[in-house]
Coordinates of C-alpha atoms in Angstrom, one line a residue:
X1 CA -5.3 37.0 -43.2
X2 CA -3.6 39.4 -45.6
X3 CA -0.4 41.0 -44.4
X4 CA -1.1 44.1 -46.6
X5 CA -4.2 45.0 -44.7
X6 CA -4.4 45.5 -40.9
X7 CA -6.6 42.9 -39.3
X8 CA -7.7 42.5 -35.7
X9 CA -8.3 39.3 -33.9
X10 CA -9.6 39.8 -30.3
X11 CA -9.7 37.1 -27.7
X12 CA -10.7 37.5 -24.1
X13 CA -7.7 36.5 -22.0
X14 CA -8.3 37.3 -18.3
X15 CA -9.5 40.8 -19.3
X16 CA -6.7 41.3 -21.8
X17 CA -7.0 41.3 -25.6
X18 CA -4.6 40.4 -28.4
X19 CA -4.2 42.4 -31.6
X20 CA -2.8 41.1 -34.9
X21 CA -1.1 43.9 -36.9
X22 CA -0.2 44.1 -40.5
X23 CA 2.7 41.8 -40.0
X24 CA 0.6 39.2 -38.4
X25 CA 2.5 39.8 -35.2
X26 CA 0.4 39.4 -32.0
X27 CA 0.5 42.2 -29.6
X28 CA -0.7 42.0 -26.0
X29 CA -3.3 44.6 -25.2
X30 CA -2.4 47.5 -22.9
X31 CA -5.0 48.4 -20.3
X32 CA -4.8 51.5 -18.1
X33 CA -7.4 52.1 -15.4
X34 CA -9.7 49.5 -17.0
X35 CA -9.5 51.2 -20.4
X36 CA -8.0 49.1 -23.3
X37 CA -5.7 51.3 -25.4
X38 CA -5.2 49.1 -28.5
X39 CA -7.2 50.0 -31.5
X40 CA -9.4 53.0 -32.2
X41 CA -12.4 53.9 -30.1
X42 CA -14.6 54.4 -33.2
X43 CA -14.9 52.9 -36.6
X44 CA -14.0 55.3 -39.4
X45 CA -15.9 53.2 -42.0
X46 CA -19.2 53.6 -40.0
X47 CA -18.5 57.3 -39.6
X48 CA -17.9 57.8 -43.3
X49 CA -21.0 55.9 -44.2
X50 CA -23.0 58.1 -41.8
X51 CA -21.5 61.3 -43.4
X52 CA -22.4 60.1 -46.9
X53 CA -26.0 59.4 -45.9
X54 CA -26.3 62.6 -43.9
X55 CA -24.8 64.6 -46.7
X56 CA -27.6 63.4 -49.0
X57 CA -30.2 64.6 -46.5
X58 CA -28.4 68.0 -46.3
X59 CA -28.4 68.3 -50.0
X60 CA -32.1 67.4 -50.4
X61 CA -33.6 69.1 -47.4
X62 CA -31.4 72.1 -46.8
X63 CA -29.9 72.9 -50.2
X64 CA -32.4 71.8 -52.8
X65 CA -35.7 72.2 -50.9
X66 CA -34.2 75.2 -49.1
X67 CA -33.9 77.1 -52.3
X68 CA -37.1 75.7 -54.0
X69 CA -39.8 78.5 -54.3
X70 CA -42.5 75.9 -54.2
X71 CA -41.5 74.8 -50.7
X72 CA -42.4 76.6 -47.4
X73 CA -40.0 79.1 -46.0
X74 CA -40.7 77.6 -42.6
X75 CA -42.9 74.8 -41.1
X76 CA -44.0 76.7 -38.0
X77 CA -44.5 74.8 -34.7
X78 CA -45.1 76.3 -31.3
X79 CA -42.1 75.8 -29.0
X80 CA -43.6 73.2 -26.7
X81 CA -44.8 71.1 -29.7
X82 CA -41.5 71.4 -31.5
X83 CA -39.5 70.4 -28.5
X84 CA -41.7 67.3 -28.1
X85 CA -41.4 66.4 -31.8
X86 CA -37.6 66.7 -31.9
X87 CA -36.9 64.8 -28.7
X88 CA -34.0 67.0 -27.8
X89 CA -33.0 65.3 -24.5
X90 CA -29.5 63.8 -24.3
X91 CA -29.1 60.3 -22.8
X92 CA -26.4 57.9 -21.6
X93 CA -26.5 55.6 -24.6
X94 CA -26.2 56.5 -28.3
X95 CA -28.7 56.0 -31.1
X96 CA -28.5 53.9 -34.2
X97 CA -27.6 55.0 -37.8
X98 CA -31.2 55.3 -39.0
X99 CA -32.4 57.2 -36.0
X100 CA -29.6 59.7 -36.3
X101 CA -30.4 60.3 -40.0
X102 CA -34.0 61.0 -39.1
X103 CA -32.7 63.5 -36.5
X104 CA -30.8 65.3 -39.3
X105 CA -33.9 65.3 -41.5
X106 CA -36.0 66.7 -38.8
X107 CA -33.5 69.5 -37.9
X108 CA -33.6 70.6 -41.6
X109 CA -37.3 70.2 -42.0
X110 CA -38.3 72.4 -39.0
X111 CA -35.6 75.1 -39.5
X112 CA -36.2 78.3 -41.3
X113 CA -35.0 78.2 -44.9
X114 CA -32.9 81.3 -45.0
X115 CA -31.8 80.5 -48.5
X116 CA -35.4 80.5 -49.8
X117 CA -36.1 83.1 -52.5
X118 CA -38.9 84.5 -50.3
X119 CA -36.9 84.9 -47.1
X120 CA -36.5 88.7 -46.6
X121 CA -36.3 88.7 -42.8
X122 CA -32.7 89.6 -42.1
X123 CA -29.7 91.3 -43.6
X124 CA -28.5 88.0 -44.9
X125 CA -30.3 85.7 -47.3
X126 CA -29.8 83.4 -50.3
X127 CA -27.2 80.7 -51.0
X128 CA -23.9 80.8 -52.8
X129 CA -23.0 77.2 -53.5
X130 CA -19.2 77.8 -53.7
X131 CA -19.2 79.5 -50.3
X132 CA -21.2 76.6 -48.9
X133 CA -18.5 74.3 -50.2
X134 CA -15.9 76.4 -48.5
X135 CA -17.9 76.1 -45.2
X136 CA -18.0 72.4 -45.6
X137 CA -14.3 72.2 -46.2
X138 CA -13.6 74.5 -43.2
X139 CA -15.6 72.3 -40.9
X140 CA -13.9 69.1 -42.2
X141 CA -10.4 70.5 -41.7
X142 CA -11.4 71.8 -38.2
X143 CA -8.4 74.2 -37.9
X144 CA -7.8 77.2 -35.7
X145 CA -6.4 80.3 -37.3
X146 CA -3.8 81.4 -34.8
X147 CA -0.5 80.1 -36.1
X148 CA 1.1 79.3 -39.4
X149 CA 2.1 75.8 -38.2
X150 CA -1.5 74.8 -37.6
X151 CA -3.2 76.8 -40.4
X152 CA -0.6 77.6 -43.1
X153 CA -3.0 77.8 -46.0
X154 CA -5.5 79.9 -44.1
X155 CA -3.0 82.3 -42.7
X156 CA -1.8 83.2 -46.2
X157 CA -5.4 83.2 -47.6
X158 CA -6.7 85.5 -44.9
X159 CA -4.1 88.1 -45.6
X160 CA -4.9 88.1 -49.3
X161 CA -8.6 88.5 -48.7
X162 CA -8.1 91.2 -46.1
X163 CA -5.6 93.0 -48.4
X164 CA -8.2 92.9 -51.2
X165 CA -10.9 94.3 -49.0
X166 CA -8.6 97.1 -47.8
X167 CA -7.7 98.0 -51.4
X168 CA -11.5 98.5 -52.1
X169 CA -11.6 100.9 -49.3
X170 CA -8.7 102.8 -50.9
X171 CA -5.8 101.7 -48.6
X172 CA -2.4 100.6 -50.0
X173 CA -1.5 98.9 -46.7
X174 CA -2.9 98.3 -43.3
X175 CA -3.9 95.5 -41.0
X176 CA -7.0 93.5 -40.0
X177 CA -8.5 90.3 -38.9
X178 CA -11.7 88.3 -39.4
X179 CA -13.9 88.6 -36.3
X180 CA -17.0 86.6 -35.0
X181 CA -19.5 89.2 -36.2
X182 CA -19.7 92.9 -36.9
X183 CA -20.4 93.6 -33.2
X184 CA -17.0 92.4 -32.3
X185 CA -15.4 94.4 -35.1
X186 CA -17.0 97.5 -33.5
X187 CA -15.7 96.5 -30.1
X188 CA -12.2 96.1 -31.6
X189 CA -12.4 99.6 -33.0
X190 CA -13.3 101.1 -29.6
X191 CA -10.6 99.1 -27.8
X192 CA -7.9 100.1 -30.3
X193 CA -9.0 103.8 -30.2
X194 CA -8.7 103.8 -26.5
X195 CA -5.4 102.0 -26.5
X196 CA -3.9 104.4 -29.0
X197 CA -5.0 107.4 -26.8
X198 CA -4.0 105.7 -23.5
X199 CA -1.7 102.7 -24.1
X200 CA -1.2 102.4 -20.3
X201 CA -4.8 101.1 -20.0
X202 CA -3.6 97.7 -21.0
X203 CA -1.6 97.3 -17.8
X204 CA -3.3 99.6 -15.4
X205 CA -6.9 99.3 -16.5
X206 CA -9.6 102.0 -16.0
X207 CA -7.4 103.7 -13.3
X208 CA -5.2 104.9 -16.2
X209 CA -7.9 106.8 -18.1
X210 CA -10.1 109.8 -17.6
X211 CA -13.8 109.9 -18.3
X212 CA -14.0 109.1 -22.0
X213 CA -16.5 110.0 -24.6
X214 CA -17.7 108.1 -27.7
X215 CA -19.8 109.7 -30.5
X216 CA -22.2 107.9 -32.9
X217 CA -25.5 108.6 -34.5
X218 CA -28.9 107.9 -33.1
X219 CA -29.3 105.3 -35.9
X220 CA -26.1 103.4 -35.0
X221 CA -26.0 99.6 -34.4
X222 CA -26.6 98.8 -30.7
X223 CA -23.2 97.1 -30.5
X224 CA -21.6 100.5 -30.1
X225 CA -23.3 100.9 -26.8
X226 CA -22.6 97.3 -25.8
X227 CA -18.9 97.8 -26.6
X228 CA -18.9 100.8 -24.3
X229 CA -20.5 98.8 -21.6
X230 CA -18.1 95.8 -22.0
X231 CA -15.0 98.0 -22.1
X232 CA -16.0 100.0 -19.0
X233 CA -16.5 103.3 -21.0
X234 CA -20.1 103.3 -19.9
X235 CA -23.4 103.8 -21.8
X236 CA -23.7 107.3 -20.4
X237 CA -20.6 108.3 -22.2
X238 CA -21.9 107.3 -25.6
X239 CA -23.1 110.6 -27.1
X240 CA -25.9 110.2 -29.7
X241 CA -25.5 112.6 -32.6
X242 CA -28.6 114.0 -34.3
X243 CA -29.7 112.6 -37.7
X244 CA -31.8 114.0 -40.5
X245 CA -35.1 112.6 -41.7
X246 CA -33.3 109.9 -43.7
X247 CA -31.4 108.7 -40.6
X248 CA -28.1 110.3 -41.7
X249 CA -25.7 111.8 -39.1
X250 CA -25.5 115.6 -39.0
X251 CA -21.8 116.5 -38.9
X252 CA -22.5 120.0 -37.4
X253 CA -24.2 118.4 -34.4
X254 CA -21.2 116.0 -34.0
X255 CA -18.8 118.9 -33.7
X256 CA -21.1 120.6 -31.2
X257 CA -21.4 117.4 -29.1
X258 CA -17.6 117.0 -29.0
X259 CA -17.1 120.5 -27.9
X260 CA -19.8 120.1 -25.2
X261 CA -18.3 116.9 -23.9
X262 CA -14.9 118.6 -23.6
X263 CA -16.4 121.5 -21.7
X264 CA -17.9 119.0 -19.2
X265 CA -14.5 117.4 -18.5
X266 CA -14.8 114.3 -20.8
X267 CA -12.1 113.2 -23.2
X268 CA -13.4 112.3 -26.6
X269 CA -11.5 109.5 -28.3
X270 CA -13.8 107.8 -30.9
X271 CA -16.3 108.7 -33.5
X272 CA -18.3 105.7 -35.0
X273 CA -20.0 106.5 -38.3
X274 CA -22.4 104.1 -40.1
X275 CA -22.5 103.1 -43.7
X276 CA -25.8 101.3 -44.1
X277 CA -27.8 101.6 -40.9
X278 CA -29.7 98.5 -39.8
X279 CA -33.2 99.7 -40.2
X280 CA -33.3 102.6 -42.7
X281 CA -30.1 101.8 -44.6
X282 CA -28.7 105.3 -44.1
X283 CA -25.1 106.3 -45.0
X284 CA -23.4 108.9 -42.9
X285 CA -21.4 111.7 -44.7
X286 CA -18.0 110.3 -44.2
X287 CA -15.9 113.1 -45.7
X288 CA -17.5 115.7 -43.4
X289 CA -17.2 113.4 -40.4
X290 CA -13.6 112.8 -41.2
X291 CA -13.0 116.6 -41.2
X292 CA -14.5 116.8 -37.7
X293 CA -12.4 113.8 -36.5
X294 CA -9.3 115.5 -37.9
X295 CA -10.1 118.7 -36.2
X296 CA -10.4 117.0 -32.8
X297 CA -7.7 114.3 -33.4
X298 CA -10.2 111.4 -32.8
X299 CA -10.2 107.8 -34.1
X300 CA -12.6 107.6 -37.0
X301 CA -14.3 104.2 -37.3
X302 CA -16.9 103.3 -39.9
X303 CA -19.4 100.6 -39.2
X304 CA -19.9 99.4 -42.8
X305 CA -20.9 95.9 -41.7
X306 CA -24.1 96.2 -43.9
X307 CA -23.3 98.8 -46.5
X308 CA -19.6 98.1 -47.1
X309 CA -20.3 95.8 -50.1
X310 CA -21.5 98.8 -52.1
X311 CA -17.8 99.5 -52.5
X312 CA -17.8 96.7 -55.2
X313 CA -20.2 98.7 -57.3
X314 CA -19.1 101.4 -59.7
X315 CA -22.6 102.8 -59.6
X316 CA -23.1 102.9 -55.9
X317 CA -19.7 103.2 -54.2
X318 CA -20.2 106.9 -54.0
X319 CA -22.4 106.2 -50.9
X320 CA -19.1 105.5 -49.0
X321 CA -17.1 108.5 -50.3
X322 CA -14.5 109.4 -47.7
X323 CA -14.2 105.9 -46.2
X324 CA -10.5 105.9 -47.1
X325 CA -10.0 108.5 -44.5
X326 CA -11.2 106.2 -41.7
X327 CA -8.9 104.6 -39.2
X328 CA -10.9 101.4 -39.1
X329 CA -13.8 99.8 -40.9
X330 CA -16.1 96.9 -40.0
X331 CA -17.4 95.0 -43.1
X332 CA -19.6 91.8 -43.2
X333 CA -19.3 90.0 -46.5
X334 CA -21.8 87.4 -45.1
X335 CA -24.6 90.0 -45.7
X336 CA -25.0 91.4 -49.2
X337 CA -22.2 89.3 -50.8
X338 CA -23.7 86.1 -49.3
X339 CA -20.4 84.6 -48.1
X340 CA -22.3 82.7 -45.4
X341 CA -22.4 83.2 -41.7
X342 CA -20.1 84.3 -40.5
X343 CA -17.7 86.4 -42.5
X344 CA -16.9 89.6 -40.7
X345 CA -13.8 91.6 -41.4
X346 CA -12.2 94.2 -39.2
X347 CA -9.9 96.4 -41.3
X348 CA -7.4 99.0 -40.2
X349 CA -5.3 101.7 -42.0
X350 CA -2.6 101.4 -39.4
X351 CA 0.4 99.1 -40.4
X352 CA 2.6 99.8 -37.3
X353 CA 1.4 96.7 -35.5
X354 CA -1.1 98.5 -33.2
X355 CA -3.6 95.6 -33.5
X356 CA -1.2 93.1 -32.1
X357 CA 0.3 95.5 -29.5
X358 CA -3.2 96.1 -28.1
X359 CA -4.3 92.5 -27.9
X360 CA -1.2 90.4 -27.5
X361 CA -0.6 88.1 -24.5
X362 CA 2.5 86.4 -25.9
X363 CA 1.4 82.9 -24.8
X364 CA 4.6 80.9 -24.9
X365 CA 2.8 77.6 -25.8
X366 CA 1.6 79.1 -29.0
X367 CA 4.0 81.9 -30.0
X368 CA 7.4 80.5 -29.2
X369 CA 10.2 82.9 -30.1
X370 CA 12.5 80.3 -31.5
X371 CA 10.3 78.8 -34.2
X372 CA 11.9 77.6 -37.4
X373 CA 9.8 79.9 -39.6
X374 CA 9.0 83.6 -39.9
X375 CA 6.8 84.3 -36.8
X376 CA 5.1 87.3 -38.4
X377 CA 2.8 84.7 -40.0
X378 CA 1.5 83.8 -36.5
X379 CA -1.4 86.2 -36.4
X380 CA -3.3 84.8 -33.4
X381 CA -2.1 87.5 -31.0
X382 CA -3.9 90.2 -33.0
X383 CA -7.2 88.7 -31.7
X384 CA -8.8 88.8 -28.3
X385 CA -9.6 85.1 -28.9
X386 CA -7.3 82.1 -28.6
X387 CA -8.9 79.6 -30.9
X388 CA -10.3 81.3 -33.9
X389 CA -12.5 79.8 -36.6
X390 CA -11.4 80.0 -40.2
X391 CA -13.7 82.5 -41.8
X392 CA -11.8 83.4 -45.0
X393 CA -12.1 80.2 -47.0
X394 CA -15.8 80.6 -47.9
X395 CA -15.4 84.2 -49.1
X396 CA -12.2 83.4 -51.0
X397 CA -13.7 80.4 -52.8
X398 CA -16.9 82.3 -53.6
X399 CA -14.7 85.2 -54.9
X400 CA -12.6 82.8 -57.0
X401 CA -15.8 81.4 -58.6
X402 CA -17.7 84.7 -59.3
X403 CA -14.8 87.2 -59.7
X404 CA -15.1 90.8 -58.6
X405 CA -17.4 91.6 -61.5
X406 CA -19.8 88.8 -60.4
X407 CA -19.9 90.3 -56.9
X408 CA -20.5 93.7 -58.4
X409 CA -23.5 92.3 -60.3
X410 CA -25.0 91.0 -57.1
X411 CA -24.8 94.5 -55.5
X412 CA -26.2 96.2 -58.5
X413 CA -29.0 93.7 -58.8
X414 CA -30.0 94.3 -55.1
X415 CA -30.3 98.0 -55.8
X416 CA -32.4 97.3 -58.9
X417 CA -34.7 94.9 -57.0
X418 CA -35.3 97.7 -54.5
X419 CA -36.0 100.3 -57.1
X420 CA -38.5 98.0 -58.8
X421 CA -40.4 97.4 -55.6
X422 CA -40.5 101.1 -54.8
X423 CA -42.1 101.9 -58.2
X424 CA -44.6 99.0 -57.9
X425 CA -45.6 100.1 -54.4
X426 CA -46.3 103.6 -55.6
X427 CA -48.7 102.0 -58.2
X428 CA -50.7 100.1 -55.6
X429 CA -53.0 101.4 -52.9
X430 CA -52.1 100.7 -49.3
X431 CA -48.3 100.7 -49.5
X432 CA -46.8 103.8 -47.9
X433 CA -43.0 104.4 -47.8
X434 CA -41.4 105.4 -44.4
X435 CA -38.6 107.0 -46.3
X436 CA -37.2 106.9 -49.9
X437 CA -34.5 104.2 -49.7
X438 CA -30.9 105.4 -49.9
X439 CA -29.8 101.7 -49.9
X440 CA -31.6 98.4 -50.3
X441 CA -33.6 98.7 -47.0
X442 CA -37.2 99.2 -48.1
X443 CA -39.2 100.4 -45.2
X444 CA -43.0 100.7 -45.6
X445 CA -46.4 100.5 -43.9
X446 CA -49.2 98.4 -45.4
X447 CA -52.4 100.3 -44.8
X448 CA -55.4 97.9 -45.1
X449 CA -58.6 99.0 -46.8
X450 CA -60.3 99.7 -43.5
X451 CA -57.8 102.3 -42.5
X452 CA -57.3 104.1 -45.8
X453 CA -58.4 107.7 -45.7
X454 CA -58.3 107.6 -41.9
X455 CA -54.9 109.1 -41.5
X456 CA -54.8 111.6 -38.6
X457 CA -58.0 110.3 -37.0
X458 CA -58.1 109.3 -33.4
X459 CA -56.7 105.8 -32.8
X460 CA -55.3 105.5 -36.3
X461 CA -51.6 105.1 -35.2
X462 CA -52.6 102.4 -32.7
X463 CA -54.6 100.5 -35.3
X464 CA -51.8 100.8 -37.9
X465 CA -49.2 99.5 -35.3
X466 CA -51.1 96.2 -35.2
X467 CA -51.1 95.6 -38.9
X468 CA -47.5 94.5 -39.4
X469 CA -47.4 92.0 -36.5
X470 CA -50.6 90.4 -37.6
X471 CA -49.5 90.0 -41.2
X472 CA -46.2 88.7 -40.0
X473 CA -47.9 86.0 -37.9
X474 CA -50.0 84.9 -40.8
X475 CA -47.2 84.6 -43.3
X476 CA -45.0 82.7 -40.8
X477 CA -47.8 80.2 -39.9
X478 CA -48.6 79.8 -43.6
X479 CA -44.9 79.4 -44.5
X480 CA -45.3 81.6 -47.6
X481 CA -42.5 84.1 -46.8
X482 CA -40.7 86.0 -44.0
X483 CA -40.1 89.7 -43.7
X484 CA -39.2 91.8 -40.6
X485 CA -41.0 94.6 -38.9
X486 CA -40.2 97.0 -36.0
X487 CA -41.3 100.3 -34.5
X488 CA -38.6 103.0 -34.8
X489 CA -38.2 106.3 -33.0
X490 CA -41.7 107.9 -33.1
X491 CA -42.9 105.6 -35.9
X492 CA -45.3 102.7 -35.2
X493 CA -44.6 99.2 -36.6
X494 CA -43.5 99.1 -40.2
X495 CA -42.0 96.4 -42.5
X496 CA -38.3 96.4 -43.5
X497 CA -37.9 94.5 -46.7
X498 CA -34.3 93.5 -47.7
X499 CA -33.9 91.9 -51.1
X500 CA -30.4 90.5 -51.8
X501 CA -30.6 86.9 -52.7
X502 CA -29.4 85.9 -56.2
X503 CA -32.1 83.3 -56.4
X504 CA -34.8 85.9 -56.4
X505 CA -36.8 86.7 -59.6
X506 CA -39.2 89.4 -60.5
X507 CA -42.0 86.9 -59.9
X508 CA -40.9 86.6 -56.3
X509 CA -41.1 90.4 -55.8
X510 CA -44.6 90.5 -57.3
X511 CA -45.6 87.6 -55.1
X512 CA -44.4 89.5 -52.1
X513 CA -46.6 92.5 -52.8
X514 CA -49.6 90.3 -53.7
X515 CA -49.1 88.2 -50.5
X516 CA -49.0 91.3 -48.2
X517 CA -52.3 92.4 -49.8
X518 CA -53.9 89.0 -49.4
X519 CA -52.8 88.6 -45.8
X520 CA -53.9 92.1 -44.8
X521 CA -57.0 92.8 -46.7
X522 CA -59.4 91.9 -43.9
X523 CA -57.6 93.9 -41.2

C-alpha cells in the first residue's frame, strides 16, 4: 500500500474500526453515540462522477435543446399526470446513480424552456452562456455575501458592478446592494424613505410615526402595495396617481394628490415612479416628478426594474431623462440584459451610510469590531437578510464577455424587434394594438375572422375576451411558443409580447404572427 496515497483498511473489531493513514499508521476509530467519526461520510469520487454525468444532461437537455428552435418550448402535462410521472415523493433510502440521472433528465424535459427563441411569456428570456457559467461558479463556491472574510472576491466585485450601474444613472457616488428581486428593492426604498423621515421608527416602531402616505401611478408594480402592507404603512395609504392613455403618470395629479393627503392629516414621505411598467411598458416623466418631490421634500424612488437597461442605449436612454435626480433606483439586469435569475440591484444616491444605519443589527458573531482588516468591506449589515446569495458574478462575467457596447446592442435590437412586429401587424388583418409601444412591451388583440367588423356590437367584448386564453391554451399544449395575456383596467384580455432574447431571428417573429393566425382562425 503506497505511503503517498491515503488508503483505508477497515476491520470490524467489536464495533470499532481501524484506519491506515498515509504513513501506514493504524488509528483506532472513534465512535460517539454509535456514529463512527473516522473517514468522510461520502465519497468525493462518486460525487464528481455524478456531477460530470449530470452536467452532460444539463448541457444537452437544458442548454442545447433549450435554445433549439426545432424543439418544443414546453412538453405540457396536467398537474396530476406530471406528479405521477416525476415520482416526487421523498423516501428513507437513496437512489442509485442511473436513477438520479434519469431524474435530472426528466426535470429538464418537462420544464418550460425559458431560453427558447419562441418563449415570449415573461420579462426575462433567452440565454447568455457567460452568465450561465457565472451562475454555475456561484453555486459551486456556495458563498454568502455578508463579510469580506467569507466572500472577498465577491465583495469587491459587487461594489464595482454597483458603481458602474450608478454611473449609468448619472451618480458619481452612492450606495447599493443586490437584492432578491425588484420587489425587495422597492421595499428597501420605502423602508429607507421612512427611516430618513422618522429615524426613531427603527427602535419605537409604528408608535413613532404619524399616518404616512405613499404616491405611485395606477400602473405601478404591485410590490409597492405589498411593501406598504409589510411595513405597516397600509394599502389605504398608497395613493394611486392618474395616468394618461399610454399609462404614464400625470405629474399635475401627483401634486394634487400630495396636497390633498396633507389636508387630510397624512404625512407624505415617498413617491415611487416607474420606468417601464409591467404591462404597457410606460415611462413616467421623471424630471417633472422630481420637481414635485423637490417641492414637497419627498423621497423620490424610480422602479426601473424593467426599463432601467435602456440607460445602456444612446438611442433610447432619453426615456429615463431625470433619473439622476432620484434618491433610489431599482434595476433588474436579469430582465432585458439576460444576466439570469436573479440579478436585481437596489441603488442609492446617498453615500452617508443611510442604508447600513437603517438595516444594521451589529451581530457580533459576524461583524466583530476587532477584525484584522478594514471592516467597511463587511457589507452584510446593509441588508435585511443575513445569508445573501452572490448575484454579482453572473452579471460581471457577462459584462466582461460582451462589453458595454455589446449590452447596448442587445437593448437596441429589442427595440428594433418590437418596431418590426408593429409594422408587420399593421399589414395583417386581425392584429389590433392596445397602444403604440413606448418600450418593448407590444400589447395587442388578435381579432379572429368571425369577429372582424363586429366591433361595438352586443357581446363583442365578451367574445373577444375569450380569444387570448383559448389561443394561449392551444400554443402551450402544442408546445410551439409561449406568450402572456391579461385584462387591464377596462380592457378585456389582450396579449403582451416581449421580445428580448439574442437567440431570436426575424424568422421567429414571422413565425409568431403566423402561429397566432393559425391557432385563432377558427374562433
